[in-house]
Coordinates of C-alpha atoms in Angstrom, one line a residue:
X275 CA -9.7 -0.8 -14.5
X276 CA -13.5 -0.5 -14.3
X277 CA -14.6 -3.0 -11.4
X278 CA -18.0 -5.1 -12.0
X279 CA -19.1 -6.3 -8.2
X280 CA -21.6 -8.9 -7.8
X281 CA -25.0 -8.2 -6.8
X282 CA -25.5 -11.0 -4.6
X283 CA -22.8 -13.8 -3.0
X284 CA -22.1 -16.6 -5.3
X285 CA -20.0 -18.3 -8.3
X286 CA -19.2 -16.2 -11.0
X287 CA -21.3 -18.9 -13.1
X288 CA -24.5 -18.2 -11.3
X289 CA -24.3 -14.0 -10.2
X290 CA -26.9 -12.7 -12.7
X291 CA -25.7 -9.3 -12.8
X292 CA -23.0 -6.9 -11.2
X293 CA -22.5 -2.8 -10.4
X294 CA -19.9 -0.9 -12.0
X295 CA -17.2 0.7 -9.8
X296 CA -13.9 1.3 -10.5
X297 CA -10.7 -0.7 -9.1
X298 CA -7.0 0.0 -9.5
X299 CA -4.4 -0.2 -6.7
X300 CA -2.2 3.2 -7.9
X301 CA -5.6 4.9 -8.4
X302 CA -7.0 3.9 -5.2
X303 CA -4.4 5.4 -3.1
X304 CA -5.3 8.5 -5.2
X305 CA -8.5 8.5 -4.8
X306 CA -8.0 8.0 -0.8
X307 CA -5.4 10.4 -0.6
X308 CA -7.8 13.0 -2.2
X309 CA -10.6 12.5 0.2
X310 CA -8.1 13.1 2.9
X311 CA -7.8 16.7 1.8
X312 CA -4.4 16.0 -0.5
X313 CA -3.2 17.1 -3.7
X314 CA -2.9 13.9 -5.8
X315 CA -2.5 13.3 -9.6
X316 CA -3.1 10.2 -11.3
X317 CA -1.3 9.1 -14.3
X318 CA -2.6 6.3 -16.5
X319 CA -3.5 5.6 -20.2
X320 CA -7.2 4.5 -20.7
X321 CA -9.5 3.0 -24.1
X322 CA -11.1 5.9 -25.9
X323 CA -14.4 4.2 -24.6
X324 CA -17.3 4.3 -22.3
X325 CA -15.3 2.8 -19.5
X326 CA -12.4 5.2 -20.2
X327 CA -14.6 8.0 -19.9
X328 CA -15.8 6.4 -16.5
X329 CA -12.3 5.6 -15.0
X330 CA -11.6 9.4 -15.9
X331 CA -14.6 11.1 -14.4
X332 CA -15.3 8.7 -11.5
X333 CA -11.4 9.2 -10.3
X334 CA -11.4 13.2 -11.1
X335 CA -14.6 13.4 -9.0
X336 CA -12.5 12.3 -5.7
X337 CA -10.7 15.4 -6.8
X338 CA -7.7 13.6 -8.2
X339 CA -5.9 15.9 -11.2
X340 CA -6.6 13.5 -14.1
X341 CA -5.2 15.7 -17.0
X342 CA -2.2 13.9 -17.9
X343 CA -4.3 10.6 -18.5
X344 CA -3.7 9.8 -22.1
X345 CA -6.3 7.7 -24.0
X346 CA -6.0 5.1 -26.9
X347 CA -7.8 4.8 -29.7
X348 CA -6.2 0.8 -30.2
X349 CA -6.8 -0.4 -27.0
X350 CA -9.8 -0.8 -24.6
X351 CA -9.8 0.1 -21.1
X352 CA -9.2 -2.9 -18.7
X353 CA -11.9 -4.6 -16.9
X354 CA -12.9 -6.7 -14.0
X355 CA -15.4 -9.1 -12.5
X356 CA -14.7 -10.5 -8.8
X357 CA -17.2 -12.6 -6.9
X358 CA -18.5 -10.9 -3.5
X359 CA -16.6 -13.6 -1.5
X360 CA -13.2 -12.9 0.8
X361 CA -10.2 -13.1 -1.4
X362 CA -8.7 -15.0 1.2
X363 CA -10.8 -18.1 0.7
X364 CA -11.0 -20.7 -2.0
X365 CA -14.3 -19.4 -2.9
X366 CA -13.1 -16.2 -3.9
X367 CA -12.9 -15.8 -8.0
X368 CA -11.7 -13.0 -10.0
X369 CA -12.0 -12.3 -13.7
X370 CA -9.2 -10.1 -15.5
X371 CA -9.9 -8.9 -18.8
X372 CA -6.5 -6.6 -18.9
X373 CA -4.5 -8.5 -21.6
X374 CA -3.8 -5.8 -24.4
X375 CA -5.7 -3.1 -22.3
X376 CA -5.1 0.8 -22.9
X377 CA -2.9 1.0 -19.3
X378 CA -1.1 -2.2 -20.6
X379 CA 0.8 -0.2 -23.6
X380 CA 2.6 2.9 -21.5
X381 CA 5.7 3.5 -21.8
X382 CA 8.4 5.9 -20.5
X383 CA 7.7 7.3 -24.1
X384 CA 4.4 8.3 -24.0
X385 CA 4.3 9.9 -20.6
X386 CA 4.8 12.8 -19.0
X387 CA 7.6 12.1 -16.3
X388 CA 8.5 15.5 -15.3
X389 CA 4.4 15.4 -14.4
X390 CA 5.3 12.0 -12.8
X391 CA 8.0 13.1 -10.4
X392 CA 6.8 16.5 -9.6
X393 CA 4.8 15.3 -6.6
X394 CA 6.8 15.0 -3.2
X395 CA 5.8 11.0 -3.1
X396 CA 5.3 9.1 -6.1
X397 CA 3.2 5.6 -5.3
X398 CA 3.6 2.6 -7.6
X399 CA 2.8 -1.0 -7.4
X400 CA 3.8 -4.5 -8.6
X401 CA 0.6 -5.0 -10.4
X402 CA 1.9 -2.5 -13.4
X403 CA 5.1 -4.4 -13.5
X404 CA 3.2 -7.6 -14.5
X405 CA 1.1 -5.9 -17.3
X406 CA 3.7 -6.4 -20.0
X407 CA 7.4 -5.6 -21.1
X408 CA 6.9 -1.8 -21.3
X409 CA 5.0 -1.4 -18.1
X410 CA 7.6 -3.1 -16.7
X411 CA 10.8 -0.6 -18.3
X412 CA 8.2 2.2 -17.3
X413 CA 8.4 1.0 -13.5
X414 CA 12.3 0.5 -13.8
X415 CA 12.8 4.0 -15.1
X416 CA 10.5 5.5 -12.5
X417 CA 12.7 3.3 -9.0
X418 CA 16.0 4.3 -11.1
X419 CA 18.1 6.8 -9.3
X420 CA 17.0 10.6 -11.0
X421 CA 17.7 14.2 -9.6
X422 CA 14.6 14.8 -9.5
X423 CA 13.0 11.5 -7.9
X424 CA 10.6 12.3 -5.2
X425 CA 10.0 9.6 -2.6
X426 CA 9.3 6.0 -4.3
X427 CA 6.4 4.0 -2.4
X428 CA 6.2 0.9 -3.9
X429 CA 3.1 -1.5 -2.9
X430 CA 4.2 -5.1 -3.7
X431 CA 0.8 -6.6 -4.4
X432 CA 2.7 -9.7 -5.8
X433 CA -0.3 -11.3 -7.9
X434 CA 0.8 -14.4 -9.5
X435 CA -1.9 -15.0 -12.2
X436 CA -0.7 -11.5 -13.7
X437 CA 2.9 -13.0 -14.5
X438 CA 3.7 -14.0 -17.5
X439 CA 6.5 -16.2 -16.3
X440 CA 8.5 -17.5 -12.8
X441 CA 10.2 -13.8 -12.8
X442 CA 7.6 -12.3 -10.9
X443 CA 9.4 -12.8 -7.6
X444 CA 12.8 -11.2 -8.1
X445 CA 11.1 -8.5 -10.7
X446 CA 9.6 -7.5 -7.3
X447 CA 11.9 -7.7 -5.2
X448 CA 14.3 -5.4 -7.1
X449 CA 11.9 -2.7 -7.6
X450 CA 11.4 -3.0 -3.5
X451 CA 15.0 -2.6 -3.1
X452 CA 15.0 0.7 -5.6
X453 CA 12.1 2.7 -3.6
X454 CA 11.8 4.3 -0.4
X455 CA 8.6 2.9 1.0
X456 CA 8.3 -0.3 0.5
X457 CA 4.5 -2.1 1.3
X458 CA 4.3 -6.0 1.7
X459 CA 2.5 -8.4 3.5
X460 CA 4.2 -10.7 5.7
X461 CA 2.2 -13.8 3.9
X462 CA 3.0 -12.0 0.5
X463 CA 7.2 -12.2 1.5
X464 CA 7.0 -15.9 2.0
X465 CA 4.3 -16.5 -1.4
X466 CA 7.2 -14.5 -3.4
X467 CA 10.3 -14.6 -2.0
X468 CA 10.4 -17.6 0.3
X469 CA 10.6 -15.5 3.5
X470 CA 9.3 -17.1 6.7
X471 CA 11.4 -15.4 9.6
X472 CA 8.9 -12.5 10.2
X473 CA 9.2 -8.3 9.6
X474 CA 13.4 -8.8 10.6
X475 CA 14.1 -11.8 7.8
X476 CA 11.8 -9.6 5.3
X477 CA 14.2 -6.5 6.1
X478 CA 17.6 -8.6 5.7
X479 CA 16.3 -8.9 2.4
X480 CA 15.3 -5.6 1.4
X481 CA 18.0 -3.8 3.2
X482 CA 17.6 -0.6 0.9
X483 CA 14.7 1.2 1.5
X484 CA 14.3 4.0 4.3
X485 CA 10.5 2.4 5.5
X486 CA 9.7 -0.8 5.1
X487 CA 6.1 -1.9 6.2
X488 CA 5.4 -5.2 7.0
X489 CA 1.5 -6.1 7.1
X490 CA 0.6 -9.1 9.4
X491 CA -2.9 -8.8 8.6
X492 CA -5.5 -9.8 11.6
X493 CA -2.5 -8.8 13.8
X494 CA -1.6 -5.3 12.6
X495 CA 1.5 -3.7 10.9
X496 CA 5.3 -2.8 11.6
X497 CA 7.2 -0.1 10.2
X498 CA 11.3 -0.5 10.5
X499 CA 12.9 2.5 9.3
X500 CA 16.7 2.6 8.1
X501 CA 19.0 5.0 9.8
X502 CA 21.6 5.9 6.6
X503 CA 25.4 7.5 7.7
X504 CA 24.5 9.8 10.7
X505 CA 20.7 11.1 10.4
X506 CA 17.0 9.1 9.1
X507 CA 14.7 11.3 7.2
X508 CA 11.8 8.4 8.8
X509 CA 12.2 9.6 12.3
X510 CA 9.3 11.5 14.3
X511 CA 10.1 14.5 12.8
X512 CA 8.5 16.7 10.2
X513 CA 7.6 15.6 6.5
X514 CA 9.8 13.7 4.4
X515 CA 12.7 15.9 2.0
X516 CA 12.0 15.2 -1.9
X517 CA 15.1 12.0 -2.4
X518 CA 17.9 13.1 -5.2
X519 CA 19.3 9.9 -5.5
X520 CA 22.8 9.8 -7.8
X521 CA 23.8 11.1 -11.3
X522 CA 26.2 13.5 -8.9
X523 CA 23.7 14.8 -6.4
X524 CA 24.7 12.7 -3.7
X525 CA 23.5 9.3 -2.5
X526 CA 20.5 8.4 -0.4
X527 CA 22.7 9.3 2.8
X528 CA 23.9 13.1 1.1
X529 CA 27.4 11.6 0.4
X530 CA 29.3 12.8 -2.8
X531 CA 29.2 10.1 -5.7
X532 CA 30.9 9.7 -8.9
X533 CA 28.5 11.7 -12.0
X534 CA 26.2 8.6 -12.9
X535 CA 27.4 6.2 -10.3
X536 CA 24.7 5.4 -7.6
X537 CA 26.0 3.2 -4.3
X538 CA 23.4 1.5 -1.7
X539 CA 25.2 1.0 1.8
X540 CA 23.9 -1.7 3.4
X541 CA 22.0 0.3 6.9
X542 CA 21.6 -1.0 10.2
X543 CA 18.2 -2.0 11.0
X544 CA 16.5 -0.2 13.7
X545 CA 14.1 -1.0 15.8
X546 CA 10.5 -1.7 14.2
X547 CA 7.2 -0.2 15.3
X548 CA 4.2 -1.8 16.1
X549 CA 1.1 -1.5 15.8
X550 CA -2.1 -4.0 16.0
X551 CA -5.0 -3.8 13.8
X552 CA -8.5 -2.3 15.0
X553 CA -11.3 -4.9 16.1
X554 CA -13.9 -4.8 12.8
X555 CA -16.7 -5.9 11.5
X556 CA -15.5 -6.8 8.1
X557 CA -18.1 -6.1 4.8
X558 CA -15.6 -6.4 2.5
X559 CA -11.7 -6.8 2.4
X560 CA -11.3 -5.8 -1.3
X561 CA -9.2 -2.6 -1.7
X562 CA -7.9 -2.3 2.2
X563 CA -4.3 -2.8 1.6
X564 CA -4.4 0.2 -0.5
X565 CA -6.4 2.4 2.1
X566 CA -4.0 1.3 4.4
X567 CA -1.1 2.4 2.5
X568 CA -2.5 5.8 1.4
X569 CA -3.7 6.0 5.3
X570 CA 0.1 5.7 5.8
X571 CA 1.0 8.1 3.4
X572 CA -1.2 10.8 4.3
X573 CA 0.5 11.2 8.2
X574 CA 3.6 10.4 6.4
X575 CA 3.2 13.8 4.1
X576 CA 2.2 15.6 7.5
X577 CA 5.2 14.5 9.5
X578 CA 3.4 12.7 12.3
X579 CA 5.3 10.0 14.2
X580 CA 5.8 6.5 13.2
X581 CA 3.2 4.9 15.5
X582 CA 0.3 7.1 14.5
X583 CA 1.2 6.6 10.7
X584 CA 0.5 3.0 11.2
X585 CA -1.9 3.8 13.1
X586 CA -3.7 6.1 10.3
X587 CA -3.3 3.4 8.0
X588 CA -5.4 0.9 10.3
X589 CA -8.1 3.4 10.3
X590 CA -8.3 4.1 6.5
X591 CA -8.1 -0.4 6.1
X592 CA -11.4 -0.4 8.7
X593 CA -13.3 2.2 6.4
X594 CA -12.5 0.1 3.3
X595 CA -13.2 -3.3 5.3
X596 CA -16.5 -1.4 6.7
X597 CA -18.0 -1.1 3.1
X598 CA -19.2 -3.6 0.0
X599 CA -16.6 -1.3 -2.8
X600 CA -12.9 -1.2 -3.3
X601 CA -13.0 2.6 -2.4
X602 CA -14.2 4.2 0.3
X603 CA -14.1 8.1 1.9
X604 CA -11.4 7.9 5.0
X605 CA -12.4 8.6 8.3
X606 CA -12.4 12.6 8.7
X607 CA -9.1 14.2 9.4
X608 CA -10.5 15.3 13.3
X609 CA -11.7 11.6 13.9
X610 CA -8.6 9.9 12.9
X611 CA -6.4 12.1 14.7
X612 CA -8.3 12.0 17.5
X613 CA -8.2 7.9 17.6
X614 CA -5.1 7.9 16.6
X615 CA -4.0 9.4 19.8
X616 CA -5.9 7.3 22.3
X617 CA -3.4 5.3 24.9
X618 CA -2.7 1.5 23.6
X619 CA -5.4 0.3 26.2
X620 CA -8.1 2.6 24.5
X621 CA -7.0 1.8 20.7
X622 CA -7.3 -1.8 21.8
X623 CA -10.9 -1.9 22.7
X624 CA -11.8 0.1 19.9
X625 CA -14.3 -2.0 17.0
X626 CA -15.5 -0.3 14.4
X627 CA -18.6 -1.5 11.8
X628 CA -20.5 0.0 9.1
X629 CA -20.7 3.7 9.5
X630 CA -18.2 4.5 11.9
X631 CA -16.9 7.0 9.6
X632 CA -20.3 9.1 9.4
X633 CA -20.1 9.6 13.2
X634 CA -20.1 12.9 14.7
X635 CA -18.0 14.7 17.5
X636 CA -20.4 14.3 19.9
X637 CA -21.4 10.4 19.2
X638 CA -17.7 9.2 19.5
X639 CA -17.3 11.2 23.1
X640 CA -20.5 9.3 24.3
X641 CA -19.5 6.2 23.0
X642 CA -15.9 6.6 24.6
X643 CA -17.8 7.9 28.3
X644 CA -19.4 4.6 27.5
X645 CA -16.8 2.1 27.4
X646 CA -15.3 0.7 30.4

């Protein structure tokens, strides 16, 4: 969707004008992903209009391949409006203007999934679900089991004015159970699904993916990986295999199935990671759920260990949270790495405001010689 931030705090009633950006939660993580020095692609189905043309050339100039973006003559690119206010308080409006929008209308039809799946993760979120019936069969082929599935990350962004009915809640929770990444905020659980016992209860009930990633907000993250039969692709190993999932290439574990038959065993939990969020000096919190997961993602496609991919996805939250827009560059690859691996009491003291990102070598060793 194009984005329209206001240009001063206030009610949507009294904001006399706004800045275009764009805003999108798949196309966010592309855009992040991109910066990071990733191949990315972004699929999507945009108004043959002005704010088509923007969404296209805004998200291609991150460097995301935007080729197989298809665009409607019928239907107008969805828009926005938010207030500049935290979502998190009752302050906080937003203003979709979505309903028979361009990205509403895809179908499994109309796209290219061989360009879909030929990426070694594919990310999705709940938001598309909500859009309409077709979106929704879309996001059911793309978690179904396929020979040539990559990796599912699905971002559960549960938004309940986008549904069109109660459904919402199990519609999400059985597309969490068919991927294997699976974002969701420990507040979001007990909004949707009921879920108050914490990162183990919210595992009991999405026993089938191989990462699940609890967000506790103010207090950080945990990742519980799955260990399946006799090995865990999530270990701190090197990067992730592509998943071939059923239709006779073996199950998620590499046992033999039936041709067209696909079996989820029930794994055994094992013990979560975690990690608590960096001290910052919040601008703005719209967007940093999806920095965080594309954070994530990116040490996840370069094999680091559990701890610094949570860890990674902290950092890329704080250089959202650190900015007024619902995108912003990551922290270069030498700086992340290089906070990513200070001991727990260093990452502890660590606060981070406006700018940190733009930092050089030589600033963040003074600043560390600095603190006590």
């Amino acid at each position: 969707m194009v984005t329209f931030l206001p240009t001063r705090p206030g009610r949507l009633a009294d904001v006399p004008s706004f800045d275009r950006g764009i805003g999108g939660a798949e196309s966010n993580v592309a855009c992040v992903l991109a910066a990071a020095g990733h191949t990315t692609r972004w699929i999507s189905r945009v108004g043959a209009d002005g704010f088509g043309d923007h969404l296209v050339e805004a998200i291609g100039g991150y460097g995301v391949d935007v080729s197989h973006v298809r665009r409607d003559p019928a239907r107008p690119t969805g828009i926005y409006f938010r207030t500049a206010g935290d979502r998190s308080t009752d302050a906080h409006e937003v203003a979709y203007y979505r309903a028979g929008s361009a990205a509403s209308a895809m179908t499994a039809a109309d796209l290219d999934l061989e360009a879909v799946r030929a990426g070694r993760i594919l990310h999705l979120s709940g938001i598309t679900a909500a859009l309409s019936a077709d979106c929704l069969a879309l996001m059911r082929e793309l978690t179904a089991p396929h020979p040539d599935r990559p990796l599912i990350s699905f971002d559960v962004n549960h938004r309940p004015g986008l549904w069109r009915d109660a459904h919402g809640p199990e519609v999400l929770l059985e597309l969490a159970r068919g991927a294997d990444i699976v974002f969701v905020g420990e507040d979001e659980a007990e909004q949707a699904w009921g879920i108050t016992g914490g990162p183990s209860s919210i595992r009991e009930a999405l026993p089938e993916p191989e990462m699940l990633v609890v967000k506790q907000g103010a207090r950080g993250a945990v990742a519980l990986p799955v260990h399946r039969g006799q090995s865990c692709r999530w270990g701190d190993g090197g990067p992730p295999a592509r998943a071939k999932p059923g239709v006779g290439e073996g199950g998620r574990d590499g046992t033999p199935q039936a041709p067209g038959r696909a079996t989820h065993p029930r794994p055994a939990p094992v013990q979560g990671t975690c990690e608590p969020a960096l001290k910052v000096d919040v601008v703005a919190t719209t967007g940093a759920g999806d920095a965080f997961a594309a954070g994530f993602l990116s040490a996840t496609l370069r094999g680091l260990p559990v701890r610094d991919r949570l860890r990674h996805g902290h950092l890329t939250a704080a250089a959202t949270l650190t900015t007024p827009g619902d995108l912003a560059p990551p922290p270069p690859r030498t700086l992340a790495d290089r906070l990513a691996a200070l001991d727990d009491t260093a990452w502890g003291r660590l606060r981070l405001g406006p700018g940190w990102t733009q930092a050089d070598e030589d600033e963040w060793a003074e600043k560390e010689a600095r603190t006590p």
